[in-house]
Short mmCIF file of C-alpha atoms in Angstrom, two decimals:
data_model
loop_
_atom_site.label_atom_id
_atom_site.label_comp_id
_atom_site.label_asym_id
_atom_site.label_seq_id
_atom_site.Cartn_x
_atom_site.Cartn_y
_atom_site.Cartn_z
CA MET A 75 185.56 131.73 22.49
CA PRO A 76 181.98 132.98 23.12
CA TYR A 77 179.33 130.29 22.79
CA ARG A 78 177.41 130.15 19.51
CA SER A 79 174.58 127.67 19.05
CA PRO A 80 174.62 125.63 15.82
CA LEU A 81 170.92 126.46 15.48
CA LEU A 82 171.94 130.01 14.53
CA ASP A 83 173.15 128.52 11.23
CA LEU A 84 169.60 127.39 10.34
CA PRO A 85 167.40 129.64 8.17
CA GLY A 86 165.41 132.21 10.13
CA PRO A 87 166.91 132.86 13.58
CA ILE A 88 167.88 136.34 14.74
CA ALA A 89 170.79 136.32 17.18
CA ALA A 90 170.65 138.27 20.41
CA PRO A 91 172.64 141.54 20.38
CA ASP A 92 176.27 141.45 21.45
CA GLY A 93 176.55 141.56 25.23
CA HIS A 94 172.95 140.46 25.74
CA PRO A 95 172.43 137.83 28.48
CA GLU A 96 171.08 135.47 25.80
CA GLU A 97 174.00 136.02 23.44
CA GLY A 98 174.85 132.84 21.55
CA VAL A 99 171.32 131.45 21.08
CA PRO A 100 168.41 132.62 18.89
CA TRP A 101 166.72 135.72 20.29
CA HIS A 102 163.70 135.27 18.04
CA TRP A 103 162.75 133.70 14.73
CA GLY A 104 161.33 136.76 12.96
CA ASP A 105 158.13 137.46 14.93
CA PRO A 106 158.73 137.57 18.70
CA PHE A 107 155.16 138.50 19.60
CA ALA A 108 153.66 135.69 17.51
CA GLU A 109 156.12 133.33 19.17
CA GLN A 110 154.88 134.45 22.59
CA ARG A 111 151.26 133.99 21.57
CA THR A 112 151.99 130.48 20.34
CA ALA A 113 153.71 129.71 23.66
CA THR A 114 150.44 130.55 25.45
CA ARG A 115 148.10 128.82 22.99
CA GLY A 116 150.06 126.02 21.33
CA ALA A 117 153.66 124.87 21.69
CA VAL A 118 157.07 126.35 20.99
CA VAL A 119 160.61 125.05 21.32
CA ILE A 120 163.36 127.35 22.60
CA ASP A 121 167.11 126.88 22.35
CA ARG A 122 168.69 127.29 25.80
CA SER A 123 171.85 125.40 24.95
CA HIS A 124 174.04 128.12 26.46
CA ARG A 125 173.21 126.91 29.98
CA GLU A 126 175.87 125.04 31.94
CA ILE A 127 175.22 121.54 33.30
CA LEU A 128 177.07 119.68 36.05
CA ALA A 129 176.64 115.98 36.83
CA VAL A 130 177.08 114.82 40.44
CA THR A 131 177.43 111.07 40.99
CA GLY A 132 178.58 108.81 43.81
CA GLU A 133 176.91 107.07 46.72
CA GLU A 134 176.97 110.19 48.93
CA ARG A 135 175.72 112.58 46.26
CA LEU A 136 172.49 113.51 48.09
CA SER A 137 173.82 113.69 51.64
CA TRP A 138 176.79 115.76 50.45
CA LEU A 139 174.73 118.14 48.29
CA HIS A 140 172.39 118.61 51.24
CA LEU A 141 175.28 120.25 53.10
CA VAL A 142 176.39 122.65 50.38
CA ILE A 143 173.20 123.88 48.69
CA SER A 144 170.16 125.62 50.12
CA GLN A 145 167.55 122.98 49.33
CA HIS A 146 166.55 119.87 51.32
CA VAL A 147 167.71 117.02 49.06
CA THR A 148 168.57 114.05 51.29
CA GLY A 149 165.28 112.44 50.25
CA LEU A 150 165.20 113.65 46.65
CA ALA A 151 163.87 110.57 44.91
CA GLU A 152 165.03 109.49 41.48
CA GLY A 153 162.66 110.82 38.89
CA THR A 154 162.21 114.13 40.71
CA GLY A 155 163.87 117.54 40.78
CA THR A 156 163.81 120.92 42.49
CA GLU A 157 165.57 124.29 42.49
CA ALA A 158 168.46 125.30 44.73
CA LEU A 159 170.88 128.09 45.54
CA VAL A 160 174.43 128.56 46.72
CA LEU A 161 174.56 131.41 49.25
CA ASP A 162 177.47 133.30 50.74
CA THR A 163 178.06 133.45 54.49
CA HIS A 164 175.65 136.41 54.81
CA GLY A 165 172.83 134.57 53.04
CA ARG A 166 173.20 136.52 49.80
CA VAL A 167 172.58 134.65 46.56
CA ASP A 168 175.65 133.46 44.64
CA THR A 169 174.13 130.94 42.23
CA HIS A 170 170.72 129.58 41.23
CA MET A 171 170.40 126.03 39.90
CA VAL A 172 167.66 123.78 38.61
CA VAL A 173 168.07 120.17 39.77
CA ALA A 174 167.16 116.79 38.26
CA HIS A 175 167.80 113.34 39.81
CA ALA A 176 167.80 110.31 37.53
CA ASP A 177 169.80 107.12 37.02
CA GLY A 178 172.18 107.70 39.92
CA THR A 179 173.03 111.24 38.80
CA VAL A 180 172.04 114.64 40.14
CA TRP A 181 172.10 117.15 37.30
CA LEU A 182 172.59 120.83 38.15
CA ASP A 183 171.96 123.33 35.37
CA SER A 184 172.62 127.03 35.75
CA ASP A 185 173.13 130.19 33.75
CA ARG A 186 176.38 130.48 31.87
CA GLY A 187 179.25 131.68 34.04
CA ALA A 188 177.76 130.59 37.38
CA VAL A 189 180.06 131.44 40.29
CA ALA A 190 180.16 131.07 44.06
CA THR A 191 182.09 132.79 46.83
CA SER A 192 185.03 130.71 48.02
CA ALA A 193 184.64 129.20 51.49
CA PHE A 194 188.35 129.65 52.16
CA PRO A 195 189.92 132.69 53.88
CA SER A 196 191.32 134.01 50.60
CA GLY A 197 187.73 134.59 49.48
CA GLY A 198 186.96 135.65 45.94
CA LYS A 199 184.74 134.06 43.33
CA GLN A 200 185.10 130.58 41.87
CA THR A 201 183.20 128.80 39.14
CA LEU A 202 180.36 126.71 40.52
CA ARG A 203 182.26 123.53 39.75
CA GLU A 204 185.41 124.80 41.47
CA TYR A 205 183.39 125.71 44.55
CA LEU A 206 181.73 122.29 44.71
CA GLU A 207 185.07 120.53 44.19
CA ALA A 208 186.58 122.54 47.04
CA MET A 209 183.73 121.43 49.30
CA LYS A 210 184.06 117.71 48.56
CA PHE A 211 186.72 116.91 51.16
CA TRP A 212 186.43 113.11 51.66
CA SER A 213 182.87 112.70 50.40
CA LYS A 214 182.24 109.89 47.95
CA VAL A 215 181.07 112.04 45.07
CA ASP A 216 182.26 112.91 41.60
CA ILE A 217 181.50 116.22 39.86
CA ARG A 218 181.74 116.62 36.09
CA ASP A 219 181.03 119.54 33.82
CA VAL A 220 178.89 117.98 31.09
CA SER A 221 178.02 121.22 29.29
CA GLY A 222 179.96 119.94 26.29
CA GLU A 223 177.93 116.71 26.29
CA LEU A 224 174.37 117.92 26.94
CA ALA A 225 172.41 120.89 25.62
CA LEU A 226 169.12 122.25 26.94
CA LEU A 227 165.95 122.83 24.93
CA THR A 228 162.62 123.96 26.41
CA VAL A 229 159.24 122.97 25.00
CA LEU A 230 156.67 125.46 26.23
CA GLY A 231 152.90 125.78 25.92
CA PRO A 232 149.61 123.98 26.51
CA ASP A 233 150.33 121.59 23.60
CA ALA A 234 153.79 120.67 24.88
CA ASP A 235 152.78 117.15 25.94
CA ARG A 236 151.32 116.40 22.52
CA VAL A 237 154.56 117.47 20.87
CA LEU A 238 156.65 115.44 23.31
CA ALA A 239 154.49 112.35 22.83
CA ALA A 240 155.24 112.54 19.11
CA VAL A 241 158.97 112.20 19.89
CA ASP A 242 158.39 109.42 22.46
CA VAL A 243 158.92 111.54 25.58
CA SER A 244 156.40 111.08 28.38
CA LEU A 245 156.63 112.21 31.98
CA SER A 246 154.41 112.83 34.99
CA SER A 247 152.36 116.00 35.28
CA ASP A 248 153.95 116.69 38.68
CA PRO A 249 156.21 119.78 38.78
CA TYR A 250 159.91 118.88 38.59
CA SER A 251 159.19 115.28 37.55
CA VAL A 252 162.14 113.80 35.64
CA VAL A 253 162.65 110.96 33.17
CA SER A 254 165.83 109.79 31.47
CA LEU A 255 166.00 109.99 27.69
CA PRO A 256 166.95 106.75 25.90
CA GLY A 257 169.89 108.28 24.03
CA GLY A 258 171.24 110.15 27.07
CA GLY A 259 170.13 113.18 29.01
CA PHE A 260 166.80 113.80 30.71
CA ALA A 261 163.43 115.54 30.50
CA ARG A 262 162.17 117.65 33.43
CA ARG A 263 158.77 119.27 33.85
CA MET A 264 158.94 122.84 35.13
CA PRO A 265 156.24 124.92 36.85
CA TRP A 266 157.32 128.02 34.95
CA PRO A 267 157.27 129.97 32.75
CA GLY A 268 153.72 129.85 31.52
CA ARG A 269 151.27 127.01 32.02
CA ASN A 270 153.31 124.05 30.81
CA SER A 271 157.06 123.83 30.34
CA VAL A 272 159.42 120.88 29.86
CA ASP A 273 163.21 121.08 29.73
CA LEU A 274 165.03 118.57 27.55
CA ALA A 275 168.73 118.00 28.19
CA VAL A 276 169.72 116.21 24.99
CA PRO A 277 173.09 115.01 23.65
CA ARG A 278 174.78 118.12 22.31
CA ALA A 279 175.82 116.31 19.13
CA GLU A 280 172.11 115.67 18.46
CA LEU A 281 170.88 119.20 19.22
CA ALA A 282 169.92 120.01 15.61
CA ASP A 283 168.25 116.61 15.19
CA TRP A 284 166.14 117.08 18.32
CA TRP A 285 165.21 120.56 17.12
CA ARG A 286 164.05 119.16 13.78
CA ARG A 287 162.06 116.37 15.44
CA LEU A 288 160.29 118.78 17.79
CA THR A 289 159.45 121.30 15.07
CA ASP A 290 158.27 118.49 12.77
CA ALA A 291 156.01 117.40 15.65
CA GLY A 292 154.37 120.83 15.70
CA ALA A 293 156.45 123.03 18.01
CA ARG A 294 157.02 126.48 16.58
CA PRO A 295 160.62 127.77 16.77
CA ALA A 296 160.82 130.54 19.35
CA GLY A 297 163.64 132.57 20.80
CA SER A 298 164.86 133.53 24.24
CA TRP A 299 162.77 136.72 23.98
CA ALA A 300 159.59 134.62 24.29
CA PHE A 301 161.00 132.65 27.24
CA ASP A 302 162.02 135.82 29.09
CA ALA A 303 158.70 137.58 28.47
CA LEU A 304 156.79 134.69 30.03
CA ARG A 305 159.38 134.35 32.80
CA VAL A 306 158.92 137.99 33.77
CA GLU A 307 155.13 137.64 33.62
CA SER A 308 155.51 134.58 35.90
CA LEU A 309 157.55 136.61 38.45
CA ARG A 310 160.57 134.35 38.10
CA PRO A 311 163.93 136.11 38.59
CA ARG A 312 167.10 135.58 36.66
CA LEU A 313 170.34 135.75 38.58
CA GLY A 314 172.42 138.82 37.75
CA LEU A 315 169.50 140.62 36.10
CA ASP A 316 166.89 140.62 38.84
CA THR A 317 169.38 140.24 41.65
CA ASP A 318 172.32 142.30 42.84
CA GLU A 319 175.18 141.67 45.25
CA ARG A 320 172.85 142.18 48.25
CA THR A 321 169.94 139.96 47.23
CA ILE A 322 168.69 137.38 49.72
CA PRO A 323 166.29 134.57 48.68
CA HIS A 324 163.23 136.08 50.39
CA GLU A 325 163.34 139.15 48.16
CA VAL A 326 162.94 137.28 44.87
CA ASN A 327 160.52 134.43 45.67
CA TRP A 328 163.24 131.80 46.11
CA VAL A 329 162.28 130.78 49.63
CA ASP A 330 160.58 127.37 49.55
CA SER A 331 161.10 126.92 45.79
CA ALA A 332 164.91 127.01 46.13
CA ALA A 333 165.82 127.65 49.78
CA HIS A 334 164.66 125.54 52.72
CA VAL A 335 163.93 127.54 55.89
CA ALA A 336 164.13 124.69 58.41
CA LYS A 337 167.12 122.56 57.48
CA GLY A 338 170.48 123.55 58.91
CA CYS A 339 174.07 122.98 57.90
CA TYR A 340 174.32 125.10 54.76
CA ARG A 341 176.14 128.35 54.30
CA GLY A 342 173.85 131.35 54.70
CA GLN A 343 171.15 129.33 56.49
CA GLU A 344 171.20 131.61 59.53
CA THR A 345 170.05 134.57 57.45
CA VAL A 346 167.37 132.52 55.69
CA ALA A 347 165.95 131.24 58.98
CA LYS A 348 166.21 134.57 60.79
CA VAL A 349 164.40 136.59 58.15
CA HIS A 350 161.73 133.89 57.85
CA ASN A 351 161.14 133.63 61.59
CA VAL A 352 161.57 137.12 63.00
CA GLY A 353 162.32 139.59 60.23
CA ARG A 354 161.08 141.04 57.00
CA PRO A 355 163.15 141.21 53.80
CA PRO A 356 164.15 144.81 53.09
CA ARG A 357 162.97 144.62 49.48
CA TYR A 358 160.54 142.69 47.31
CA MET A 359 160.43 141.88 43.62
CA ALA A 360 157.63 143.69 41.80
CA LEU A 361 156.26 143.52 38.28
CA LEU A 362 156.30 146.98 36.73
CA HIS A 363 154.03 148.10 33.92
CA LEU A 364 156.00 150.67 31.95
CA ASP A 365 154.58 153.62 30.05
CA GLY A 366 154.87 152.53 26.44
CA SER A 367 154.02 155.86 24.81
CA PRO A 368 157.65 157.01 24.53
CA GLU A 369 159.71 154.65 22.42
CA ILE A 370 162.27 154.13 25.15
CA THR A 371 162.68 151.60 27.93
CA PRO A 372 164.88 151.51 31.02
CA GLU A 373 167.80 149.14 31.29
CA THR A 374 168.81 146.59 33.87
CA GLY A 375 170.37 148.33 36.87
CA ASP A 376 168.59 151.65 36.31
CA PRO A 377 167.05 153.28 39.39
CA VAL A 378 163.41 153.18 40.45
CA VAL A 379 162.53 156.62 41.84
CA LEU A 380 159.63 157.75 44.01
CA GLY A 381 159.54 161.51 44.39
CA GLU A 382 163.12 162.48 45.22
CA ARG A 383 164.09 159.06 46.59
CA THR A 384 165.59 156.05 44.86
CA VAL A 385 163.53 153.10 46.08
CA GLY A 386 164.80 150.27 43.90
CA ARG A 387 166.57 148.97 40.83
CA VAL A 388 165.31 147.69 37.49
CA GLY A 389 165.93 144.04 36.58
CA SER A 390 164.70 142.25 33.45
CA VAL A 391 162.98 144.49 30.88
CA VAL A 392 160.89 142.88 28.12
CA GLN A 393 158.24 143.61 25.54
CA HIS A 394 155.28 141.31 26.23
CA HIS A 395 152.78 140.36 23.53
CA GLU A 396 149.78 141.37 25.69
CA LEU A 397 151.10 143.49 28.55
CA GLY A 398 153.39 145.69 26.48
CA PRO A 399 156.65 146.87 28.10
CA ILE A 400 157.10 145.29 31.53
CA ALA A 401 159.97 144.82 33.94
CA LEU A 402 160.89 143.17 37.19
CA ALA A 403 162.33 145.43 39.86
CA LEU A 404 163.64 145.11 43.40
CA VAL A 405 161.97 147.84 45.44
CA LYS A 406 161.98 148.84 49.09
CA ARG A 407 159.39 147.08 51.17
CA SER A 408 157.60 150.37 51.92
CA THR A 409 156.88 150.99 48.22
CA GLN A 410 153.14 150.67 47.64
CA PRO A 411 151.38 149.55 44.43
CA GLY A 412 149.76 152.94 43.89
CA ALA A 413 153.04 154.83 43.99
CA GLU A 414 153.86 157.07 41.02
CA LEU A 415 157.26 155.80 39.98
CA LEU A 416 159.86 156.92 37.48
CA VAL A 417 162.28 154.30 36.22
CA GLY A 418 165.36 154.62 34.07
CA ALA A 419 168.34 156.89 33.76
CA GLU A 420 169.57 159.68 31.50
CA ASP A 421 167.35 159.87 28.40
CA ARG A 422 165.41 156.64 29.07
CA VAL A 423 163.21 157.61 32.03
CA VAL A 424 159.58 156.47 31.86
CA GLN A 425 156.65 156.30 34.24
CA ALA A 426 155.85 152.96 35.82
CA ALA A 427 153.23 151.34 38.02
CA ILE A 428 153.54 148.29 40.26
CA ASP A 429 151.20 145.42 39.40
CA PRO A 430 149.32 144.92 42.69
CA ASP A 431 149.12 141.17 42.13
CA SER A 432 152.92 141.00 42.24
CA VAL A 433 153.16 142.42 45.77
CA PRO A 434 153.83 139.54 48.18
CA ALA A 435 151.36 139.02 51.00
CA GLU A 436 152.64 139.69 54.48
CA ALA A 437 153.62 136.22 55.65
CA PRO A 438 153.45 135.43 59.38
CA ALA A 439 156.77 135.53 61.23
CA PRO A 440 156.63 132.44 63.48
CA GLY A 441 159.42 133.61 65.78
CA ARG A 442 157.96 137.07 66.23
CA GLU A 443 154.48 135.66 66.93
CA ALA A 444 155.91 133.24 69.49
CA ALA A 445 157.71 136.10 71.26
CA GLN A 446 154.51 138.13 71.38
CA ARG A 447 152.62 135.21 72.91
CA LEU A 448 155.30 134.90 75.60
CA ARG A 449 154.87 138.57 76.44
CA GLY A 450 151.19 137.93 76.91
#
């Protein structure tokens, strides 16, 4: 059965359209642009209870995870978190996770339906849990799917800490800081989207009660539309929308935040290190400003065209309360900010311009520079 949040039974929410990535949770609560404005000036609470959560316990949880995910976690202290990926053997992104470590448990939350490429010769895709189970071997770890026990809410906005204090939740201002919640679950501060964001993994049976407490404390109900608009503005990708089957971490700003370039021993590490040290990613993720005069917008997967050439693909497309229609897109590295682009397909083609602030700076390639020094 498709997931359906109990909050959709409250007065006011508008469900996401069928087949939408946010299907099953409120898309907005009647005024998506006002919800976005409140998220930048006050505080909103967003239902993200469709995310999946795994719990990893056991004395070898950190040393084992260090071998199977892209992030350096052997020293991940309790009360902290990070982001991480599972890559395939070619360094292409299978899964993105947000991590929290508290009370002897590493929590991994991901988009619904997270999968990874099997490490066995038969290949194919497995659920994230199946992949991790297959990689356990004799490690002293236990992996549980706790999606039925915990549900995720996000409190977003400059007044988020005031709202959280009213419900007795307090945590450090450091990004990815984590605290356990007295009744079960955890709170985790996130560096995106927007200026201040805190995820709350609360007991699923208490989801409606937590929602009421947070809204009574002053958080405005907001939908996934508001979250995605600020996510796109923050240049944060979503797996499957802003990535395709060829995406490597460098193309979508996941190096450092979710993939460690120096540690070894994880699948796909050779590609991560090689591109960092001697190469350049073939594409980069750009923020596109779309022409809003026609009442049409491109869709995820549509081409980005420069002249007669296809130079990229469209990812997330949103209506932003200040910027108007915007999108993330993976474009060829040679595509310049001033290029006159057309994006879309069939009867939904519009003009677009790359936001110059979204173009990544040319980072030094340590390996290439070292080779040049050797040549004199």
